Short mmCIF file of C-alpha atoms and ligand atoms in Angstrom, two decimals:
data_model
loop_
_atom_site.label_atom_id
_atom_site.label_comp_id
_atom_site.label_asym_id
_atom_site.label_seq_id
_atom_site.Cartn_x
_atom_site.Cartn_y
_atom_site.Cartn_z
CA MET A 166 6.35 -27.74 8.49
CA LYS A 167 9.08 -28.02 5.84
CA ILE A 168 9.73 -25.39 3.24
CA GLU A 169 12.15 -25.11 0.37
CA MET A 170 13.55 -21.91 -1.06
CA ASN A 171 16.51 -20.72 -3.04
CA ILE A 172 18.66 -18.34 -1.03
CA ASN A 173 21.46 -16.54 -2.82
CA GLY A 174 21.57 -19.27 -5.46
CA ARG A 175 21.53 -22.17 -3.00
CA LYS A 176 18.65 -24.55 -2.35
CA ARG A 177 17.72 -24.55 1.34
CA ILE A 178 15.13 -26.57 3.23
CA PHE A 179 13.97 -25.31 6.62
CA ASP A 180 11.67 -26.55 9.31
CA ILE A 181 9.40 -23.67 10.25
CA ARG A 182 6.37 -22.75 12.36
CA PRO A 183 3.30 -21.85 10.25
CA ASP A 184 3.27 -18.26 11.51
CA GLU A 185 7.00 -17.68 11.32
CA LEU A 186 8.24 -14.51 9.66
CA LEU A 187 11.02 -14.56 7.10
CA ALA A 188 13.39 -12.23 8.98
CA ASP A 189 13.34 -14.67 11.92
CA THR A 190 13.90 -17.71 9.71
CA LEU A 191 16.79 -16.10 7.88
CA ARG A 192 18.47 -14.83 11.02
CA ARG A 193 18.11 -18.22 12.70
CA HIS A 194 20.00 -19.71 9.76
CA ASP A 195 22.81 -17.14 10.05
CA TYR A 196 21.79 -14.64 7.36
CA THR A 197 22.52 -11.96 9.93
CA SER A 198 22.79 -9.14 7.40
CA VAL A 199 18.97 -9.21 7.58
CA ARG A 200 18.33 -6.82 10.41
CA LYS A 201 15.41 -6.26 12.67
CA GLY A 202 14.68 -2.63 13.40
CA CYS A 203 11.19 -1.27 13.96
CA ASP A 204 9.53 -4.67 13.38
CA THR A 205 6.50 -2.83 11.93
CA THR A 206 7.51 -2.59 8.24
CA SER A 207 8.36 1.07 8.67
CA CYS A 208 12.15 1.34 8.66
CA GLY A 209 13.46 -0.83 5.82
CA VAL A 210 16.41 -2.49 7.57
CA CYS A 211 14.87 -5.96 7.18
CA THR A 212 14.55 -5.56 3.39
CA ILE A 213 15.40 -8.61 1.31
CA LEU A 214 14.58 -9.41 -2.33
CA ILE A 215 12.00 -11.99 -3.30
CA ASP A 216 12.16 -12.73 -7.00
CA ASP A 217 14.19 -9.51 -7.37
CA GLU A 218 11.65 -7.23 -5.65
CA PRO A 219 12.24 -5.68 -2.20
CA VAL A 220 9.97 -6.86 0.61
CA PRO A 221 9.94 -6.27 4.36
CA SER A 222 11.05 -9.65 5.75
CA CYS A 223 9.92 -8.71 9.27
CA ALA A 224 6.30 -9.05 8.16
CA TYR A 225 6.53 -11.59 5.34
CA LEU A 226 5.30 -15.08 6.18
CA THR A 227 8.09 -17.59 5.60
CA VAL A 228 5.60 -20.14 4.32
CA ARG A 229 4.87 -17.82 1.41
CA ALA A 230 8.50 -17.94 0.31
CA GLU A 231 8.13 -21.59 -0.77
CA GLY A 232 9.90 -22.09 -4.09
CA LYS A 233 10.92 -18.44 -4.35
CA LYS A 234 14.26 -16.82 -5.08
CA ILE A 235 15.52 -14.99 -1.99
CA THR A 236 18.41 -12.55 -2.10
CA THR A 237 20.13 -11.13 0.95
CA VAL A 238 23.07 -8.78 0.78
CA GLU A 239 25.43 -11.79 1.01
CA GLY A 240 24.11 -12.72 -2.44
CA ILE A 241 25.17 -9.44 -4.04
CA ALA A 242 28.47 -9.09 -2.15
CA GLU A 243 30.50 -7.62 -4.98
CA GLU A 244 27.92 -5.03 -5.88
CA ALA A 245 27.36 -4.14 -2.26
CA GLU A 246 31.05 -3.53 -1.87
CA ARG A 247 31.09 -1.19 -4.88
CA LEU A 248 28.08 0.66 -3.48
CA ALA A 249 29.80 0.86 -0.08
CA GLY A 250 32.77 2.47 -1.85
CA CYS A 251 30.47 5.15 -3.30
CA PHE A 252 28.88 5.66 0.12
CA GLY A 253 32.36 6.17 1.59
CA ASP A 254 33.37 8.62 -1.13
CA GLU A 255 30.24 10.71 -0.59
CA GLY A 256 30.33 10.57 3.22
CA ALA A 257 27.00 8.74 3.21
CA ASP A 258 27.90 6.24 5.88
CA GLN A 259 28.01 6.21 9.63
CA CYS A 260 26.71 3.27 11.65
CA GLY A 261 25.87 1.19 8.57
CA PHE A 262 22.83 -0.49 10.11
CA CYS A 263 20.55 0.48 7.20
CA ASN A 264 23.08 -0.34 4.47
CA PRO A 265 22.21 -3.99 3.63
CA GLY A 266 18.55 -3.07 3.07
CA ILE A 267 19.45 -0.05 0.98
CA ALA A 268 21.97 -2.02 -1.08
CA LEU A 269 19.26 -4.56 -1.93
CA SER A 270 16.74 -1.91 -2.94
CA VAL A 271 19.36 -0.20 -5.10
CA HIS A 272 20.11 -3.56 -6.73
CA ALA A 273 16.41 -4.12 -7.42
CA LEU A 274 16.05 -0.61 -8.82
CA LYS A 275 18.99 -1.25 -11.10
CA LEU A 276 17.36 -4.44 -12.37
CA SER A 277 13.98 -2.81 -12.97
CA ALA A 278 14.74 0.66 -14.32
CA LYS A 279 17.07 1.52 -17.21
CA ALA A 280 18.27 4.97 -16.23
CA PRO A 281 16.65 5.98 -12.94
CA THR A 282 16.47 9.72 -12.33
CA GLU A 283 17.11 11.28 -8.94
CA GLU A 284 13.35 11.43 -8.48
CA ASN A 285 13.04 7.69 -9.25
CA ILE A 286 15.78 6.93 -6.73
CA ARG A 287 14.18 9.01 -4.00
CA HIS A 288 10.76 7.48 -4.62
CA TYR A 289 12.15 3.93 -4.64
CA LEU A 290 14.02 4.46 -1.39
CA VAL A 291 11.27 6.13 0.65
CA GLY A 292 10.92 2.96 2.72
CA HIS A 293 14.48 3.18 4.08
CA LEU A 294 15.13 5.26 7.16
CA CYS A 295 18.66 6.37 8.00
CA ARG A 296 19.17 8.12 11.32
CA CYS A 297 22.82 9.01 10.83
CA SER A 298 23.74 10.54 7.56
CA GLY A 299 20.71 12.32 6.19
CA TYR A 300 19.63 11.38 2.71
CA GLN A 301 21.43 13.84 0.42
CA SER A 302 24.77 12.11 0.47
CA GLN A 303 23.14 8.69 0.07
CA VAL A 304 21.30 9.81 -3.05
CA LYS A 305 24.53 11.26 -4.44
CA ALA A 306 26.34 8.00 -3.71
CA ILE A 307 23.63 5.93 -5.36
CA ARG A 308 23.64 8.16 -8.42
CA ARG A 309 27.37 7.78 -8.66
CA TYR A 310 27.09 4.01 -8.24
CA LEU A 311 24.35 3.63 -10.86
CA GLY A 312 26.26 5.91 -13.22
CA ASP A 313 29.37 3.83 -12.71
CA THR A 314 27.78 0.50 -13.29
CA THR A 315 24.78 0.82 -15.61
CA MET B 1476 -0.79 -12.18 14.93
CA LYS B 1477 -0.05 -15.73 15.97
CA PHE B 1478 -1.69 -18.72 14.33
CA THR B 1479 -1.51 -22.47 14.70
CA ASN B 1480 -2.37 -23.60 11.18
CA TYR B 1481 -1.75 -22.23 7.72
CA HIS B 1482 -4.15 -23.12 4.95
CA ARG B 1483 -3.48 -22.25 1.34
CA ALA B 1484 -6.97 -22.19 -0.15
CA GLN B 1485 -7.56 -24.31 -3.24
CA SER B 1486 -10.65 -22.35 -4.25
CA LEU B 1487 -12.83 -19.53 -2.96
CA GLU B 1488 -15.32 -22.10 -1.71
CA ASP B 1489 -12.55 -23.86 0.19
CA ALA B 1490 -11.36 -20.53 1.65
CA HIS B 1491 -14.88 -19.65 2.72
CA LYS B 1492 -15.50 -23.04 4.33
CA THR B 1493 -12.24 -22.84 6.27
CA LEU B 1494 -13.09 -19.31 7.37
CA GLN B 1495 -16.40 -20.52 8.82
CA LYS B 1496 -14.84 -23.43 10.76
CA ASP B 1497 -13.57 -21.34 13.67
CA LYS B 1498 -14.51 -17.83 14.74
CA SER B 1499 -10.87 -16.81 14.95
CA ASN B 1500 -9.94 -17.99 11.44
CA THR B 1501 -8.67 -15.13 9.31
CA ILE B 1502 -7.99 -14.32 5.69
CA VAL B 1503 -4.46 -13.16 4.98
CA GLY B 1504 -3.99 -10.50 2.31
CA GLY B 1505 -0.46 -9.11 2.42
CA GLY B 1506 -0.41 -9.85 6.14
CA LEU B 1507 1.24 -6.53 7.02
CA TRP B 1508 -1.55 -5.07 9.09
CA LEU B 1509 -2.39 -8.45 10.63
CA LYS B 1510 1.23 -8.75 11.70
CA LEU B 1511 0.78 -5.73 13.95
CA SER B 1512 -2.24 -7.21 15.74
CA ARG B 1513 -2.07 -9.27 18.91
CA ARG B 1514 -4.70 -11.72 17.76
CA GLU B 1515 -4.32 -15.45 18.31
CA VAL B 1516 -5.86 -17.32 15.45
CA ASP B 1517 -6.51 -20.98 14.78
CA THR B 1518 -6.08 -20.97 10.99
CA ALA B 1519 -4.72 -18.33 8.65
CA VAL B 1520 -6.35 -18.70 5.24
CA ASP B 1521 -4.12 -17.65 2.36
CA LEU B 1522 -5.78 -16.53 -0.88
CA ALA B 1523 -2.52 -16.52 -2.88
CA GLY B 1524 -2.78 -18.68 -5.99
CA LEU B 1525 -6.50 -18.09 -6.64
CA ASP B 1526 -5.90 -15.56 -9.43
CA LEU B 1527 -7.24 -12.74 -7.33
CA ASP B 1528 -4.25 -10.58 -8.20
CA LEU B 1529 -5.39 -9.54 -11.67
CA ILE B 1530 -6.49 -6.20 -13.11
CA GLU B 1531 -9.06 -7.04 -15.76
CA THR B 1532 -11.02 -4.79 -18.08
CA THR B 1533 -14.37 -5.24 -19.75
CA ASP B 1534 -16.15 -2.80 -22.06
CA LYS B 1535 -17.37 -0.65 -19.21
CA THR B 1536 -15.51 -1.64 -16.06
CA ILE B 1537 -12.16 -2.41 -14.49
CA ARG B 1538 -11.98 -5.21 -11.97
CA ILE B 1539 -9.08 -5.14 -9.55
CA GLY B 1540 -8.60 -8.45 -7.74
CA ALA B 1541 -8.48 -8.26 -3.95
CA MET B 1542 -4.97 -9.76 -3.84
CA THR B 1543 -3.58 -7.18 -6.27
CA THR B 1544 -0.63 -5.49 -4.61
CA LEU B 1545 -0.26 -1.75 -4.33
CA THR B 1546 2.79 -1.97 -6.63
CA GLN B 1547 0.68 -3.66 -9.32
CA ILE B 1548 -1.80 -0.78 -9.07
CA GLU B 1549 1.00 1.78 -9.15
CA GLU B 1550 2.36 0.22 -12.35
CA SER B 1551 -0.98 -0.31 -14.11
CA ASP B 1552 -1.27 1.63 -17.37
CA THR B 1553 -4.99 0.85 -17.39
CA LEU B 1554 -5.58 2.49 -14.01
CA ARG B 1555 -3.30 5.41 -14.88
CA GLN B 1556 -5.88 6.38 -17.49
CA ILE B 1557 -8.84 6.42 -15.13
CA ALA B 1558 -9.81 9.83 -13.72
CA SER B 1559 -6.36 11.35 -14.24
CA GLY B 1560 -4.80 8.31 -12.55
CA ILE B 1561 -5.88 9.26 -9.01
CA LEU B 1562 -5.79 5.71 -7.67
CA VAL B 1563 -2.28 5.19 -9.03
CA GLU B 1564 -1.16 8.51 -7.57
CA ALA B 1565 -2.71 7.78 -4.17
CA VAL B 1566 -1.17 4.32 -3.92
CA SER B 1567 2.29 5.47 -5.00
CA GLU B 1568 2.36 7.78 -1.97
CA ILE B 1569 1.91 4.95 0.52
CA MET B 1570 5.14 4.14 2.38
CA GLY B 1571 7.97 2.54 0.41
CA ARG B 1572 8.33 0.06 -2.41
CA GLN B 1573 8.79 -2.88 0.01
CA LEU B 1574 5.43 -2.30 1.67
CA ARG B 1575 3.64 -1.71 -1.64
CA ASN B 1576 5.09 -4.98 -3.00
CA VAL B 1577 3.24 -6.91 -0.29
CA ALA B 1578 0.19 -4.89 0.82
CA THR B 1579 -2.98 -5.83 -1.05
CA LEU B 1580 -5.98 -3.83 -2.15
CA GLY B 1581 -8.37 -6.20 -0.34
CA GLY B 1582 -6.47 -5.85 2.95
CA SER B 1583 -6.53 -2.08 2.46
CA ILE B 1584 -10.32 -1.96 2.25
CA ILE B 1585 -11.66 -4.59 4.63
CA GLY B 1586 -10.38 -2.81 7.75
CA ARG B 1587 -12.17 0.45 6.81
CA TYR B 1588 -9.05 2.26 7.97
CA GLY B 1589 -9.55 5.94 8.65
CA PHE B 1590 -6.09 6.73 7.31
CA SER B 1591 -6.61 4.87 4.05
CA ASP B 1592 -5.26 6.47 0.91
CA CYS B 1593 -6.94 3.74 -1.19
CA ILE B 1594 -10.47 4.17 0.10
CA THR B 1595 -10.72 7.92 -0.54
CA PRO B 1596 -10.05 7.83 -4.31
CA LEU B 1597 -12.11 4.63 -4.69
CA LEU B 1598 -15.07 6.31 -2.99
CA ALA B 1599 -14.79 9.27 -5.36
CA LEU B 1600 -14.66 6.74 -8.22
CA ASP B 1601 -17.89 5.13 -6.91
CA ALA B 1602 -16.24 1.72 -6.53
CA ARG B 1603 -18.19 -1.46 -5.86
CA LEU B 1604 -16.94 -4.43 -3.85
CA ASP B 1605 -17.54 -7.95 -5.12
CA PHE B 1606 -17.81 -10.41 -2.22
CA HIS B 1607 -17.87 -14.19 -2.46
CA GLU B 1608 -21.14 -14.56 -0.53
CA ARG B 1609 -22.86 -11.18 -0.58
CA GLY B 1610 -22.11 -10.32 -4.18
CA ILE B 1611 -21.82 -6.66 -5.12
CA VAL B 1612 -21.91 -4.00 -2.38
CA SER B 1613 -21.11 -0.34 -2.98
CA LEU B 1614 -17.99 0.86 -1.18
CA GLN B 1615 -20.07 3.75 0.14
CA ASP B 1616 -22.50 1.32 1.87
CA PHE B 1617 -19.72 -0.95 3.07
CA LEU B 1618 -18.03 1.95 4.85
CA THR B 1619 -21.13 2.66 6.93
CA GLU B 1620 -21.31 -0.95 8.19
CA LYS B 1621 -19.65 -2.01 11.43
CA GLY B 1622 -18.05 -5.17 12.74
CA LYS B 1623 -15.88 -8.00 11.49
CA VAL B 1624 -16.23 -9.04 7.85
CA ASP B 1625 -16.86 -12.79 7.57
CA ASP B 1626 -16.99 -12.83 3.80
CA ILE B 1627 -14.21 -12.87 1.22
CA LEU B 1628 -13.62 -9.85 -0.95
CA LYS B 1629 -12.94 -11.02 -4.50
CA ALA B 1630 -12.47 -7.74 -6.34
CA VAL B 1631 -13.03 -4.01 -6.48
CA VAL B 1632 -14.90 -2.79 -9.55
CA ILE B 1633 -14.76 0.71 -11.02
CA ASP B 1634 -16.25 2.23 -14.16
CA LYS B 1635 -14.21 3.08 -17.20
CA THR B 1636 -16.16 6.29 -17.84
CA LYS B 1637 -14.27 9.37 -18.94
CA ALA B 1638 -13.58 11.51 -15.91
CA LYS B 1639 -11.16 14.04 -14.53
CA GLY B 1640 -9.73 13.38 -11.12
CA TYR B 1641 -7.74 15.04 -8.36
CA PHE B 1642 -6.09 13.51 -5.30
CA LYS B 1643 -4.21 15.15 -2.45
CA LYS B 1644 -2.59 13.48 0.53
CA VAL B 1645 -1.42 15.89 3.20
CA LYS B 1646 1.39 14.33 5.23
CA LYS B 1647 4.36 15.43 7.25
CA THR B 1648 7.02 13.24 5.63
CA ALA B 1649 7.23 11.14 2.47
CA HIS B 1650 6.74 8.08 4.65
CA ASP B 1651 3.86 9.18 6.88
CA PHE B 1652 0.18 8.37 7.27
CA PRO B 1653 -2.09 11.14 5.94
CA ILE B 1654 -3.22 14.06 8.07
CA LEU B 1655 -6.08 14.35 5.59
CA ASN B 1656 -6.75 13.21 2.05
CA VAL B 1657 -9.13 14.52 -0.59
CA ALA B 1658 -10.28 13.01 -3.88
CA VAL B 1659 -12.47 14.70 -6.48
CA VAL B 1660 -13.84 13.05 -9.62
CA LYS B 1661 -15.81 14.84 -12.31
CA SER B 1662 -17.57 12.72 -14.93
CA GLU B 1663 -20.67 13.00 -17.10
CA ASP B 1664 -22.69 11.86 -14.08
CA GLY B 1665 -21.57 14.79 -11.93
CA THR B 1666 -18.94 15.48 -9.32
CA ARG B 1667 -18.00 13.29 -6.37
CA ILE B 1668 -15.89 14.55 -3.47
CA ALA B 1669 -14.45 12.15 -0.88
CA ILE B 1670 -12.58 13.30 2.21
CA GLY B 1671 -10.66 10.84 4.35
CA SER B 1672 -8.41 10.67 7.38
CA ARG B 1673 -10.50 13.28 9.21
CA PRO B 1674 -9.22 11.05 11.01
CA ALA B 1675 -12.37 8.95 10.59
CA VAL B 1676 -12.74 6.83 7.47
CA ALA B 1677 -13.45 8.60 4.18
CA THR B 1678 -16.92 9.84 3.44
CA LEU B 1679 -18.54 11.70 0.59
CA ALA B 1680 -18.97 15.45 1.05
CA GLN B 1681 -22.60 14.96 0.01
CA ALA B 1682 -23.85 18.48 0.81
CA ALA B 1683 -21.04 20.01 -1.26
CA MET B 1684 -21.82 17.60 -4.11
CA ASP B 1685 -25.52 18.54 -3.95
CA HIS B 1686 -24.60 22.21 -4.09
CA LEU B 1687 -22.62 21.64 -7.30
CA ALA B 1688 -25.36 19.46 -8.80
CA ALA B 1689 -27.93 22.21 -8.24
CA ALA B 1690 -25.78 24.99 -9.70
CA THR B 1691 -26.53 26.13 -13.24
CA THR B 1692 -22.90 26.99 -13.93
CA ILE B 1693 -19.76 25.80 -12.20
CA ASP B 1694 -17.49 28.76 -11.69
CA LYS B 1695 -15.07 30.02 -9.08
CA LYS B 1696 -17.90 31.25 -6.88
CA THR B 1697 -19.86 27.96 -6.76
CA ILE B 1698 -16.62 26.07 -6.21
CA THR B 1699 -15.62 28.31 -3.31
CA GLN B 1700 -19.07 27.80 -1.80
CA ALA B 1701 -18.92 24.02 -2.27
CA ALA B 1702 -15.50 23.85 -0.60
CA ARG B 1703 -16.82 25.86 2.36
CA ILE B 1704 -19.78 23.45 2.61
CA ALA B 1705 -17.37 20.47 2.58
CA LYS B 1706 -15.60 22.05 5.52
CA GLU B 1707 -18.74 22.87 7.46
CA SER B 1708 -20.88 19.82 6.80
CA LEU B 1709 -18.40 17.09 7.80
CA LYS B 1710 -16.99 16.21 11.19
CA TYR B 1711 -13.25 16.63 11.74
CA SER B 1712 -11.52 15.44 14.90
CA THR B 1713 -8.22 15.81 16.69
CA ASN B 1714 -5.61 13.09 17.18
CA HIS B 1715 -1.84 12.99 17.64
CA ARG B 1716 -1.33 13.85 13.96
CA ALA B 1717 -3.38 17.05 13.69
CA GLY B 1718 -6.14 19.14 15.24
CA ALA B 1719 -9.78 19.20 14.10
CA GLU B 1720 -9.60 22.86 13.09
CA TYR B 1721 -6.51 22.33 10.97
CA ARG B 1722 -8.06 19.31 9.25
CA ALA B 1723 -11.24 21.26 8.49
CA HIS B 1724 -9.14 24.07 7.03
CA LEU B 1725 -7.18 21.63 4.85
CA ALA B 1726 -10.42 20.04 3.66
CA GLU B 1727 -11.72 23.38 2.41
CA VAL B 1728 -8.47 24.37 0.72
CA TYR B 1729 -7.92 21.08 -1.09
CA THR B 1730 -11.54 20.56 -2.03
CA ARG B 1731 -11.44 23.97 -3.65
CA ARG B 1732 -8.18 23.23 -5.47
CA GLY B 1733 -9.49 19.86 -6.58
CA LEU B 1734 -12.71 21.32 -7.93
CA MET B 1735 -10.82 24.06 -9.75
CA GLU B 1736 -8.53 21.49 -11.33
CA VAL B 1737 -11.19 19.04 -12.51
CA ASN B 1738 -13.16 21.96 -13.98
CA GLY B 1739 -10.11 23.28 -15.80
CA LEU B 1740 -10.18 26.58 -13.91
CA GLU B 1741 -7.24 28.58 -12.63
CA ASP B 1742 -7.02 31.02 -9.74
C1 FAD C 3023 3.81 0.78 8.72
C2 FAD C 3023 2.61 0.92 7.83
C3 FAD C 3023 2.31 2.16 7.27
C4 FAD C 3023 1.19 2.31 6.44
N1 FAD C 3023 0.92 3.55 5.91
C5 FAD C 3023 -0.19 3.71 5.14
C6 FAD C 3023 -0.52 4.97 4.56
O1 FAD C 3023 0.15 5.98 4.74
N2 FAD C 3023 -1.66 5.04 3.80
C7 FAD C 3023 -2.45 3.94 3.56
O2 FAD C 3023 -3.45 4.05 2.87
N3 FAD C 3023 -2.14 2.74 4.08
C8 FAD C 3023 -1.05 2.60 4.87
N4 FAD C 3023 -0.78 1.37 5.41
C9 FAD C 3023 -1.72 0.25 5.19
C10 FAD C 3023 -1.30 -0.63 4.04
O3 FAD C 3023 -1.28 0.11 2.83
C11 FAD C 3023 -2.31 -1.78 3.86
O4 FAD C 3023 -3.58 -1.24 3.66
C12 FAD C 3023 -2.36 -2.69 5.08
O5 FAD C 3023 -1.09 -3.22 5.31
C13 FAD C 3023 -3.36 -3.84 4.88
O6 FAD C 3023 -3.07 -4.56 3.73
P1 FAD C 3023 -2.57 -6.08 3.80
O7 FAD C 3023 -2.64 -6.63 2.43
O8 FAD C 3023 -1.28 -6.14 4.53
O9 FAD C 3023 -3.77 -6.70 4.67
P2 FAD C 3023 -3.75 -7.82 5.80
O10 FAD C 3023 -2.94 -7.38 6.97
O11 FAD C 3023 -3.42 -9.15 5.21
O12 FAD C 3023 -5.32 -7.83 6.16
C14 FAD C 3023 -5.96 -6.74 6.76
C15 FAD C 3023 -7.39 -7.20 7.12
O13 FAD C 3023 -8.14 -7.46 5.93
C16 FAD C 3023 -8.62 -8.81 5.92
N5 FAD C 3023 -8.54 -9.25 4.52
C17 FAD C 3023 -7.49 -9.14 3.69
N6 FAD C 3023 -7.83 -9.53 2.45
C18 FAD C 3023 -9.13 -9.91 2.49
C19 FAD C 3023 -10.07 -10.40 1.52
N7 FAD C 3023 -9.73 -10.57 0.24
N8 FAD C 3023 -11.32 -10.68 1.94
C20 FAD C 3023 -11.70 -10.50 3.23
N9 FAD C 3023 -10.85 -10.03 4.18
C21 FAD C 3023 -9.59 -9.73 3.82
C22 FAD C 3023 -7.71 -9.57 6.88
O14 FAD C 3023 -8.35 -10.70 7.43
C23 FAD C 3023 -7.43 -8.49 7.93
O15 FAD C 3023 -8.50 -8.41 8.82
C24 FAD C 3023 0.35 1.19 6.21
C25 FAD C 3023 0.67 -0.06 6.75
C26 FAD C 3023 1.78 -0.22 7.55
C27 FAD C 3023 2.07 -1.58 8.13
#
């Protein structure tokens, strides 16, 4: 079946299977920043934004994305780079596998909350596992990033 | 789950008809739990677009559509005001924002999941389920039934009555399933105590509730007795998350704390 969606500001039409999941569709079309980790909606690395809200693309039916606005980290490249700078400054980075998903959630948080507190940030990011750095330095980096840009 | 055909229902009647066409046909809520199953299905029936994702209020009740996401519940000012916002609190502790943006209330109830953090507060709130074919069924009755549900859940209905509520999810990490959860609601009609993830699905601590209903005054002593009864009258089991004895202990402690809180008492 054919489906149309807007990915990072560009209209795309894909031929998909009815039971296809969005992470697979996106990766097949070279949006490789969308990672597959646990494949059970537990780890957060497959996070993308649909209409500016984070969703786990590993479990989201592609057919449901018809007509929706999809954002992958390629679509927020400048912001992601600024966030990466803050991660570097705070020593919040090692392998980087979880970073695209986290960058998208941070972007969504920024769009939805005016001045998120540390508690808001921690609550919003519960769905992102990071096995390298621990979470303290990430939260510091995100606070610095949000402080710098909002 | 694998399926051959996808059908976006045009109406509830259409969804129901399609569901009946083949034994394997399945309703999709958020699809997150279904994704984990190995089922092979002929047609997946999508309820999106049928306005089942609304939280509506009448004079006396609140009706939460089956396709309402956990995020919508978490952000509902209406639900925040019901029984100290226990449903909102319970939902906001489920996994991360991504999951809550997709998981639906209907999908969270139909499976009668033992670990459910939605069912426990809803049972304490005496929720009713509104099905397409069967009509209204109390959540309490639904939980005692077994087998596949061939009907479509339209909405969950709760009362707007003034009540105080308490909810506790015991878990090992921010991201984990519950080891045990407890919900207590005190309204004009009395006190309801629900205990879930024992690890069996939530049930009312009926004997403890009866003890409170029979008491002439509710004080520390009656509360301590009721909490002990909640521990002793329900069955707790062991799984990879926790032992039966530990669960029973938690049930007593948090039932007591919940009862103290809804009665405005302090230790
Ligand atoms: C990794 C992970 C961790 C989780 N952790 C927790 C937790 O800690 N606490 C907790 O409470 N929950 C937890 N959940 C469960 C989650 O909150 C949802 O309850 C679950 O995903 C089901 O919701 P869904 O909308 O995805 O349902 P689906 O997967 O779409 O459906 C589940 C079942 O319900 C049926 N169904 C759905 N809607 C209807 C309807 N309207 N009428 C009739 N049948 C219907 C489907 O056919 C299917 O059989 C977790 C889930 C996952 C994947």
